[in-house]
CSV table of C-alpha atoms and ligand atoms in Angstrom, one decimal:
chain,number,residue,atom,x,y,z
A,1,MET,CA,36.1,-12.3,19.3
A,2,PRO,CA,35.5,-8.7,18.1
A,3,ALA,CA,32.8,-6.9,20.1
A,4,LEU,CA,29.4,-6.7,18.3
A,5,MET,CA,28.8,-3.2,17.0
A,6,THR,CA,25.9,-1.5,18.9
A,7,LEU,CA,23.0,-0.6,16.7
A,8,SER,CA,21.3,2.8,16.9
A,9,ALA,CA,18.1,2.8,19.0
A,10,ARG,CA,16.2,3.4,15.8
A,11,ALA,CA,17.6,0.3,14.2
A,12,GLN,CA,17.0,-1.8,17.4
A,13,ALA,CA,13.4,-0.8,17.5
A,14,LEU,CA,12.8,-1.4,13.8
A,15,GLN,CA,10.6,-4.3,12.6
A,16,PRO,CA,11.5,-5.6,9.2
A,17,SER,CA,8.7,-5.7,6.7
A,18,LEU,CA,6.8,-9.0,7.4
A,19,THR,CA,5.0,-9.0,4.0
A,20,LEU,CA,8.4,-9.0,2.2
A,21,ALA,CA,9.9,-11.4,4.7
A,22,ILE,CA,7.1,-14.0,4.3
A,23,SER,CA,7.2,-13.9,0.5
A,24,ALA,CA,11.0,-14.3,0.6
A,25,LYS,CA,10.6,-17.2,3.0
A,26,ALA,CA,8.1,-18.8,0.6
A,27,ARG,CA,10.5,-18.4,-2.3
A,28,GLU,CA,13.4,-19.9,-0.2
A,29,LEU,CA,11.3,-22.9,0.8
A,30,ARG,CA,10.2,-23.5,-2.8
A,31,SER,CA,13.8,-23.3,-4.0
A,32,GLN,CA,14.6,-26.1,-1.4
A,33,GLY,CA,12.0,-28.2,-3.1
A,34,ARG,CA,9.0,-27.7,-0.7
A,35,ASP,CA,5.6,-27.5,-2.2
A,36,ILE,CA,4.5,-24.0,-1.2
A,37,CYS,CA,1.5,-21.9,-2.1
A,38,SER,CA,2.1,-18.2,-1.5
A,39,LEU,CA,-0.8,-15.8,-1.0
A,40,SER,CA,1.4,-13.4,0.9
A,41,ALA,CA,2.8,-10.2,-0.7
A,42,GLY,CA,0.5,-8.2,-2.9
A,43,GLU,CA,2.2,-8.4,-6.2
A,44,PRO,CA,0.4,-8.7,-9.5
A,45,ASP,CA,1.4,-11.9,-11.3
A,46,PHE,CA,1.0,-10.3,-14.7
A,47,ASP,CA,3.9,-9.1,-16.8
A,48,THR,CA,4.4,-5.4,-17.2
A,49,PRO,CA,2.5,-4.5,-20.4
A,50,ALA,CA,4.7,-4.7,-23.5
A,51,PHE,CA,4.5,-1.0,-24.5
A,52,ILE,CA,5.9,0.0,-21.1
A,53,ARG,CA,8.8,-2.5,-21.3
A,54,GLU,CA,9.6,-1.3,-24.9
A,55,ALA,CA,9.7,2.3,-23.8
A,56,ALA,CA,12.2,1.5,-21.0
A,57,THR,CA,14.3,-0.6,-23.4
A,58,GLN,CA,14.4,2.2,-25.9
A,59,ALA,CA,15.4,4.7,-23.2
A,60,LEU,CA,18.2,2.3,-22.1
A,61,GLU,CA,19.5,2.0,-25.7
A,62,ALA,CA,19.2,5.7,-26.2
A,63,GLY,CA,21.6,6.3,-23.3
A,64,HIS,CA,19.4,7.2,-20.4
A,65,THR,CA,21.9,5.6,-18.1
A,66,ARG,CA,23.2,8.6,-16.2
A,67,TYR,CA,22.2,10.7,-13.2
A,68,GLY,CA,19.0,12.5,-13.9
A,69,PRO,CA,17.2,15.3,-11.9
A,70,VAL,CA,16.7,14.1,-8.3
A,71,ALA,CA,12.9,14.9,-8.4
A,72,GLY,CA,12.4,12.9,-11.6
A,73,GLU,CA,12.4,13.4,-15.3
A,74,PRO,CA,10.5,16.6,-16.0
A,75,ASP,CA,8.2,14.9,-18.6
A,76,LEU,CA,7.3,12.2,-16.1
A,77,ARG,CA,6.5,14.8,-13.4
A,78,GLU,CA,4.3,16.7,-15.8
A,79,ALA,CA,2.6,13.5,-17.0
A,80,ILE,CA,1.8,12.5,-13.4
A,81,ALA,CA,0.6,16.0,-12.7
A,82,THR,CA,-1.7,15.7,-15.7
A,83,LYS,CA,-3.0,12.4,-14.5
A,84,LEU,CA,-3.8,13.8,-11.1
A,85,SER,CA,-5.5,16.8,-12.6
A,86,ASP,CA,-7.5,15.0,-15.2
A,87,GLU,CA,-8.2,11.6,-13.6
A,88,ASN,CA,-8.3,12.4,-9.9
A,89,GLY,CA,-9.7,16.0,-10.1
A,90,VAL,CA,-6.7,17.3,-8.1
A,91,PRO,CA,-5.2,20.3,-10.0
A,92,THR,CA,-1.5,19.7,-9.9
A,93,ARG,CA,1.6,21.1,-11.5
A,94,GLY,CA,4.8,19.2,-12.4
A,95,ASP,CA,6.8,20.9,-9.6
A,96,GLN,CA,4.4,19.5,-7.1
A,97,VAL,CA,5.4,16.0,-8.0
A,98,LEU,CA,8.4,14.0,-6.7
A,99,VAL,CA,9.2,10.8,-8.5
A,100,THR,CA,10.2,8.2,-5.8
A,101,ASN,CA,11.5,4.7,-5.5
A,102,GLY,CA,8.0,3.2,-5.3
A,103,GLY,CA,5.2,4.5,-3.1
A,104,LYS,CA,7.2,3.4,-0.1
A,105,GLN,CA,9.9,6.0,-0.6
A,106,ALA,CA,7.2,8.7,-1.1
A,107,LEU,CA,5.7,7.8,2.3
A,108,TYR,CA,9.1,7.5,4.0
A,109,ASN,CA,10.3,10.9,2.6
A,110,LEU,CA,7.0,12.6,3.6
A,111,PHE,CA,7.1,11.2,7.1
A,112,GLN,CA,10.7,12.4,7.5
A,113,VAL,CA,10.0,16.0,6.3
A,114,LEU,CA,6.7,16.5,8.2
A,115,LEU,CA,7.2,14.8,11.5
A,116,ASP,CA,9.3,15.6,14.6
A,117,PRO,CA,9.8,13.7,17.8
A,118,GLY,CA,6.7,14.2,19.9
A,119,ASP,CA,4.4,14.5,16.9
A,120,GLU,CA,1.5,12.0,16.5
A,121,VAL,CA,0.4,10.1,13.4
A,122,LEU,CA,-3.3,9.2,13.3
A,123,LEU,CA,-3.6,5.8,11.9
A,124,PRO,CA,-6.8,3.9,11.2
A,125,ALA,CA,-6.3,0.3,12.1
A,126,PRO,CA,-6.0,-2.3,10.6
A,127,TYR,CA,-3.2,-0.6,8.7
A,128,TRP,CA,-0.5,-1.5,6.2
A,129,LEU,CA,2.4,-2.6,8.4
A,130,SER,CA,5.0,-0.1,7.1
A,131,TYR,CA,3.1,3.1,8.3
A,132,PRO,CA,3.9,2.7,12.0
A,133,GLU,CA,7.5,1.8,11.4
A,134,MET,CA,7.9,4.9,9.1
A,135,ALA,CA,6.3,7.1,11.8
A,136,HIS,CA,8.7,5.7,14.4
A,137,LEU,CA,11.7,6.2,12.1
A,138,ALA,CA,10.7,9.9,12.0
A,139,GLY,CA,10.6,10.0,15.8
A,140,ALA,CA,6.8,10.3,15.9
A,141,SER,CA,4.3,8.2,17.8
A,142,VAL,CA,1.2,6.5,16.5
A,143,ARG,CA,-2.3,6.9,17.7
A,144,CYS,CA,-4.6,4.3,16.2
A,145,LEU,CA,-8.2,4.7,15.2
A,146,PRO,CA,-9.4,1.1,15.8
A,147,THR,CA,-12.0,-0.3,13.4
A,148,ASP,CA,-13.3,-3.7,12.7
A,149,ALA,CA,-15.6,-5.7,10.4
A,150,SER,CA,-18.7,-4.7,12.4
A,151,THR,CA,-18.4,-1.1,11.1
A,152,GLY,CA,-17.0,-2.1,7.7
A,153,PHE,CA,-13.5,-1.2,8.9
A,154,ARG,CA,-14.5,2.4,8.9
A,155,PHE,CA,-14.1,5.1,11.4
A,156,GLY,CA,-16.6,7.9,11.9
A,157,PRO,CA,-16.0,11.6,12.1
A,158,GLU,CA,-16.7,11.5,15.9
A,159,GLN,CA,-13.9,8.9,16.3
A,160,LEU,CA,-11.5,11.0,14.3
A,161,GLU,CA,-12.4,14.2,16.3
A,162,ALA,CA,-11.9,12.3,19.6
A,163,ALA,CA,-8.5,11.0,18.5
A,164,ILE,CA,-7.0,14.3,17.6
A,165,THR,CA,-4.7,15.9,20.2
A,166,SER,CA,-2.5,19.0,20.2
A,167,ALA,CA,0.3,16.6,19.0
A,168,SER,CA,-1.6,15.3,16.0
A,169,ARG,CA,0.2,16.1,12.8
A,170,LEU,CA,-0.6,13.6,10.1
A,171,LEU,CA,-3.7,11.4,9.3
A,172,VAL,CA,-3.0,8.4,7.1
A,173,LEU,CA,-5.8,7.4,4.7
A,174,ASN,CA,-5.4,4.3,2.6
A,175,SER,CA,-8.3,3.7,0.3
A,176,PRO,CA,-8.7,1.1,-1.2
A,177,SER,CA,-7.2,-0.3,2.0
A,178,ASN,CA,-4.4,-2.8,2.4
A,179,PRO,CA,-5.3,-5.2,4.2
A,180,THR,CA,-9.1,-4.8,4.6
A,181,GLY,CA,-10.1,-3.8,1.0
A,182,MET,CA,-12.3,-1.0,2.5
A,183,VAL,CA,-13.0,1.8,0.1
A,184,LEU,CA,-13.9,5.3,1.4
A,185,GLY,CA,-16.9,6.8,-0.2
A,186,ARG,CA,-17.3,10.5,-1.2
A,187,SER,CA,-19.6,11.3,1.7
A,188,GLU,CA,-17.2,9.7,4.2
A,189,LEU,CA,-14.4,11.8,2.8
A,190,GLU,CA,-16.6,14.9,3.1
A,191,ALA,CA,-17.2,14.1,6.8
A,192,ILE,CA,-13.4,13.6,7.4
A,193,ALA,CA,-12.7,16.9,5.7
A,194,GLU,CA,-15.2,18.6,7.9
A,195,VAL,CA,-13.3,17.4,11.0
A,196,LEU,CA,-10.0,18.5,9.5
A,197,ARG,CA,-11.2,22.0,8.8
A,198,ARG,CA,-11.4,22.4,12.6
A,199,HIS,CA,-7.8,21.2,13.0
A,200,PRO,CA,-5.5,23.2,10.8
A,201,ALA,CA,-2.3,21.6,12.2
A,202,VAL,CA,-3.3,18.1,10.9
A,203,SER,CA,-2.1,17.2,7.4
A,204,VAL,CA,-3.3,14.1,5.5
A,205,VAL,CA,-1.5,11.6,3.4
A,206,CYS,CA,-3.7,9.7,1.0
A,207,ASP,CA,-2.1,6.5,-0.1
A,208,GLU,CA,-3.9,5.8,-3.3
A,209,ILE,CA,-1.7,2.9,-4.6
A,210,TYR,CA,-4.7,0.6,-5.1
A,211,GLU,CA,-6.9,3.3,-6.8
A,212,MET,CA,-7.3,1.2,-10.0
A,213,LEU,CA,-8.3,-2.0,-8.2
A,214,LEU,CA,-12.0,-1.7,-7.2
A,215,SER,CA,-14.8,-4.2,-7.0
A,216,PRO,CA,-17.8,-3.5,-9.3
A,217,GLY,CA,-20.0,-0.8,-7.8
A,218,HIS,CA,-17.1,1.1,-6.1
A,219,ALA,CA,-15.4,4.2,-7.1
A,220,HIS,CA,-12.1,5.9,-6.0
A,221,HIS,CA,-12.3,9.5,-4.8
A,222,SER,CA,-9.3,11.6,-3.8
A,223,LEU,CA,-9.8,13.6,-0.6
A,224,ALA,CA,-8.1,16.6,-2.3
A,225,ALA,CA,-10.8,16.6,-5.0
A,226,VAL,CA,-13.6,16.3,-2.5
A,227,ALA,CA,-12.1,19.1,-0.3
A,228,PRO,CA,-10.0,21.4,-2.5
A,229,ASP,CA,-9.9,24.0,0.2
A,230,LEU,CA,-7.6,21.6,2.2
A,231,ALA,CA,-5.4,20.8,-0.8
A,232,GLU,CA,-2.4,22.6,0.8
A,233,ARG,CA,-2.2,19.9,3.5
A,234,ILE,CA,-3.2,16.9,1.6
A,235,PHE,CA,-0.5,14.7,0.1
A,236,ILE,CA,-1.0,12.0,-2.4
A,237,VAL,CA,1.2,8.9,-2.6
A,238,ASN,CA,0.8,6.5,-5.5
A,239,GLY,CA,2.9,4.5,-7.9
A,240,PHE,CA,3.0,2.1,-10.9
A,241,ALA,CA,3.5,-1.1,-9.0
A,242,LYS,CA,-0.1,-2.3,-8.5
A,243,GLY,CA,-2.1,-0.8,-11.3
A,244,TRP,CA,0.4,-1.3,-14.1
A,245,ALA,CA,2.1,-4.5,-12.7
A,246,MET,CA,5.4,-2.8,-12.2
A,247,THR,CA,6.4,-3.9,-8.6
A,248,GLY,CA,10.1,-4.4,-9.4
A,249,TRP,CA,10.5,-1.2,-11.3
A,250,ARG,CA,10.2,0.9,-8.2
A,251,VAL,CA,8.6,4.0,-9.5
A,252,GLY,CA,6.1,5.9,-7.4
A,253,TRP,CA,5.3,9.5,-6.6
A,254,LEU,CA,4.5,12.0,-3.9
A,255,ALA,CA,2.3,15.0,-4.8
A,256,GLY,CA,1.3,18.0,-2.8
A,257,ALA,CA,2.4,21.4,-1.6
A,258,ARG,CA,5.4,22.6,-3.4
A,259,HIS,CA,7.6,23.4,-0.4
A,260,VAL,CA,7.0,20.0,1.2
A,261,VAL,CA,7.7,18.2,-2.1
A,262,ALA,CA,10.9,20.3,-2.4
A,263,ALA,CA,11.9,19.3,1.1
A,264,ALA,CA,11.3,15.6,0.2
A,265,SER,CA,13.3,16.1,-2.9
A,266,ALA,CA,16.2,17.6,-0.9
A,267,LEU,CA,16.0,14.5,1.4
A,268,GLN,CA,16.1,12.3,-1.6
A,269,SER,CA,19.1,14.1,-3.0
A,270,GLN,CA,21.0,13.1,0.2
A,271,SER,CA,19.8,9.6,0.2
A,272,THR,CA,19.0,7.8,-3.0
A,273,SER,CA,19.1,10.5,-5.8
A,274,ASN,CA,17.0,10.0,-8.9
A,275,VAL,CA,14.9,6.9,-9.5
A,276,CYS,CA,16.5,4.6,-12.1
A,277,SER,CA,16.5,6.7,-15.3
A,278,PHE,CA,15.3,4.3,-17.9
A,279,ALA,CA,12.6,2.9,-15.5
A,280,GLN,CA,11.2,6.4,-15.4
A,281,PHE,CA,10.8,6.3,-19.2
A,282,GLY,CA,8.8,3.1,-18.9
A,283,ALA,CA,6.6,4.8,-16.3
A,284,LEU,CA,6.2,7.8,-18.6
A,285,ALA,CA,4.8,5.5,-21.3
A,286,ALA,CA,2.6,3.9,-18.7
A,287,VAL,CA,1.0,7.1,-17.3
A,288,SER,CA,0.7,8.8,-20.7
A,289,GLY,CA,-0.7,5.7,-22.5
A,290,SER,CA,-4.1,4.1,-22.7
A,291,ARG,CA,-5.6,2.7,-19.5
A,292,ASP,CA,-6.9,-0.4,-21.4
A,293,CYS,CA,-4.2,-2.7,-20.0
A,294,VAL,CA,-4.9,-1.4,-16.4
A,295,ARG,CA,-8.6,-1.9,-16.8
A,296,GLU,CA,-8.1,-5.5,-18.1
A,297,MET,CA,-5.9,-6.4,-15.2
A,298,ALA,CA,-8.2,-4.7,-12.7
A,299,ALA,CA,-11.2,-6.7,-14.2
A,300,GLU,CA,-9.2,-9.9,-13.7
A,301,PHE,CA,-8.4,-9.0,-10.1
A,302,SER,CA,-12.1,-8.4,-9.4
A,303,VAL,CA,-12.9,-11.9,-10.6
A,304,ARG,CA,-10.1,-13.3,-8.4
A,305,ARG,CA,-11.2,-11.1,-5.4
A,306,SER,CA,-14.6,-12.7,-5.6
A,307,ARG,CA,-13.1,-16.1,-6.0
A,308,LEU,CA,-11.0,-15.7,-2.9
A,309,SER,CA,-13.8,-14.1,-0.9
A,310,ASP,CA,-16.4,-16.8,-1.8
A,311,GLY,CA,-13.9,-19.5,-1.0
A,312,LEU,CA,-13.0,-18.0,2.4
A,313,MET,CA,-16.7,-17.5,3.3
A,314,ALA,CA,-17.3,-21.2,2.6
A,315,ILE,CA,-14.6,-22.3,5.1
A,316,GLU,CA,-16.0,-23.3,8.5
A,317,GLY,CA,-15.0,-20.9,11.3
A,318,LEU,CA,-13.8,-18.0,9.1
A,319,GLU,CA,-15.7,-14.6,9.0
A,320,LEU,CA,-15.0,-12.3,6.1
A,321,LEU,CA,-16.3,-8.9,5.2
A,322,PRO,CA,-15.8,-9.1,1.4
A,323,PRO,CA,-13.2,-6.5,0.2
A,324,GLN,CA,-14.4,-3.6,-1.9
A,325,GLY,CA,-11.0,-3.1,-3.6
A,326,ALA,CA,-7.2,-3.7,-3.5
A,327,PHE,CA,-6.3,-7.4,-3.8
A,328,TYR,CA,-6.4,-8.7,-0.3
A,329,ALA,CA,-8.9,-10.5,1.9
A,330,PHE,CA,-8.7,-10.1,5.7
A,331,PRO,CA,-10.8,-12.9,7.3
A,332,ASP,CA,-11.3,-13.2,11.1
A,333,VAL,CA,-9.9,-16.5,12.1
A,334,SER,CA,-10.2,-16.2,15.8
A,335,ALA,CA,-12.7,-19.0,16.0
A,336,TRP,CA,-9.8,-21.4,15.3
A,337,GLY,CA,-8.4,-20.4,18.6
A,338,LEU,CA,-4.8,-19.5,17.5
A,339,ASP,CA,-3.1,-16.1,17.5
A,340,SER,CA,-2.4,-15.0,14.0
A,341,MET,CA,1.4,-15.4,14.2
A,342,THR,CA,1.1,-19.0,15.4
A,343,LEU,CA,-1.6,-19.7,12.8
A,344,CYS,CA,0.6,-18.4,10.0
A,345,ARG,CA,3.6,-20.3,11.2
A,346,ARG,CA,1.6,-23.5,11.4
A,347,LEU,CA,0.0,-22.9,8.0
A,348,LEU,CA,3.4,-22.6,6.4
A,349,GLU,CA,4.9,-25.6,8.2
A,350,GLU,CA,1.9,-28.0,8.1
A,351,VAL,CA,0.2,-27.2,4.7
A,352,GLY,CA,2.8,-25.1,2.9
A,353,LEU,CA,0.6,-22.0,2.8
A,354,ALA,CA,2.2,-18.6,3.1
A,355,VAL,CA,-0.1,-15.8,4.3
A,356,VAL,CA,0.5,-12.8,6.5
A,357,PRO,CA,-0.6,-12.6,10.2
A,358,GLY,CA,-3.1,-9.9,11.0
A,359,ALA,CA,-1.1,-8.9,14.1
A,360,ALA,CA,1.4,-7.2,11.7
A,361,PHE,CA,-1.5,-5.0,10.5
A,362,GLY,CA,-2.8,-4.3,14.0
A,363,ASP,CA,-5.5,-7.0,14.3
A,364,ASP,CA,-4.5,-10.3,15.7
A,365,ARG,CA,-7.9,-11.9,15.0
A,366,CYS,CA,-7.3,-11.9,11.3
A,367,ILE,CA,-4.9,-13.1,8.6
A,368,ARG,CA,-4.3,-11.5,5.2
A,369,LEU,CA,-4.5,-13.4,1.9
A,370,SER,CA,-3.6,-11.9,-1.4
A,371,CYS,CA,-5.6,-12.6,-4.6
A,372,ALA,CA,-2.9,-11.3,-6.8
A,373,ALA,CA,-2.2,-14.8,-7.9
A,374,SER,CA,-3.6,-17.1,-10.6
A,375,PRO,CA,-7.0,-18.7,-10.0
A,376,ALA,CA,-5.4,-22.1,-9.7
A,377,THR,CA,-3.1,-20.7,-6.9
A,378,ILE,CA,-6.0,-19.1,-5.1
A,379,ASP,CA,-7.9,-22.4,-5.2
A,380,ASP,CA,-4.9,-24.3,-4.0
A,381,GLY,CA,-4.5,-21.8,-1.1
A,382,LEU,CA,-8.1,-22.1,-0.2
A,383,ASP,CA,-7.8,-25.9,-0.2
A,384,ARG,CA,-4.8,-25.8,2.1
A,385,LEU,CA,-6.5,-23.5,4.5
A,386,ARG,CA,-9.7,-25.7,4.5
A,387,ARG,CA,-7.6,-28.8,5.2
A,388,PHE,CA,-5.8,-27.1,8.0
A,389,GLY,CA,-9.0,-25.9,9.6
A,390,GLU,CA,-10.5,-29.4,9.3
A,391,GLY,CA,-7.5,-30.9,11.0
A,392,LEU,CA,-7.7,-28.6,14.1
B,1,LIG,N1,2.5,-3.5,-0.2
B,1,LIG,C1,2.5,-4.9,-0.6
B,1,LIG,C2,2.0,-5.8,0.5
B,1,LIG,O1,1.5,-5.3,1.5
B,1,LIG,C3,3.9,-5.3,-1.0
B,1,LIG,C4,4.9,-5.7,0.0
B,1,LIG,C5,5.3,-4.5,0.9
B,1,LIG,O2,5.9,-3.6,0.4
B,1,LIG,O3,4.9,-4.5,2.0
B,1,LIG,O4,2.0,-7.0,0.4
């Protein structure tokens, strides 16, 4: 027998993405004929709007099938810069934008070019499960800022101040948040900025991928617009997946200080090169076009968010702080007496419901359910969860 090849320490320490693994598992079980309801990965069930598909098709037919500039098509970089300047109030130029393979690559590249071994990433918890892995892949360690439902999943400026050490290098802000749906208000961002002014070595990455998905009464604010004096050390990550229903297209962006974006582009030139050329033309149509389609989908997600929240709050033993944005609910299920991994495994096996354990997001008391599914699927999922709880 040939000896097994030894994996790098990095690879051995790596946890594969559980959100993707669970949705793949749900698909596999379904293809085997099992009756599965999946409220796992956050993926809009809408088709990408027709005008975007048409723009990509035309680009494909027009021969945009070759290598393009690593950092992205110049028109797309400009259009994203215009969006940031006009919609988010963050004055940005095209050369401050890197087009990436989804928001994920923007985050990955940024972590790689900003962090060294020994550096610390400040991460409010619960957090999206890929942030810690990306920090570790860059050799950095993670210092969590724990939050829970009792404070609305928010950390205060004192908590941030107390968490910062001489090794702190990057604060991760994700608003609206995956998995909690928490949305940071303007005054909270101002308070965070006030702390950051005292710590010039700490940069911030604002993952704004859910910016379009807000419950009524909530607004999205960019930290860089609230604190323009800190703009040199604020990085914005965003993409087309959630707002425009383009998950499979893999087009996102990183925006921020020119030299950091240039370093991330150099990294990309040695790893993946340009994002799929014709997909970028679809993205160009999306970002330059009317936001009506985005608003319509966002309105539908608001209805579904309420449907999921109301349904969860009606289930005995579950505690939920209703999400203010994104498309997840993160109820506390600890009253059922099972750790979140066991609960999710049993939900899948016993009632065919695929949801994601809170442990992967840094809170073992909770589970994450996505409302990026049809109302009938949400109702079905709620029904399975209720039945499971009643059978305990
Ligand atoms: N970000 C989405 C989620 O958390 C998509 C899956 C992933 O990339 O993790 O479900």
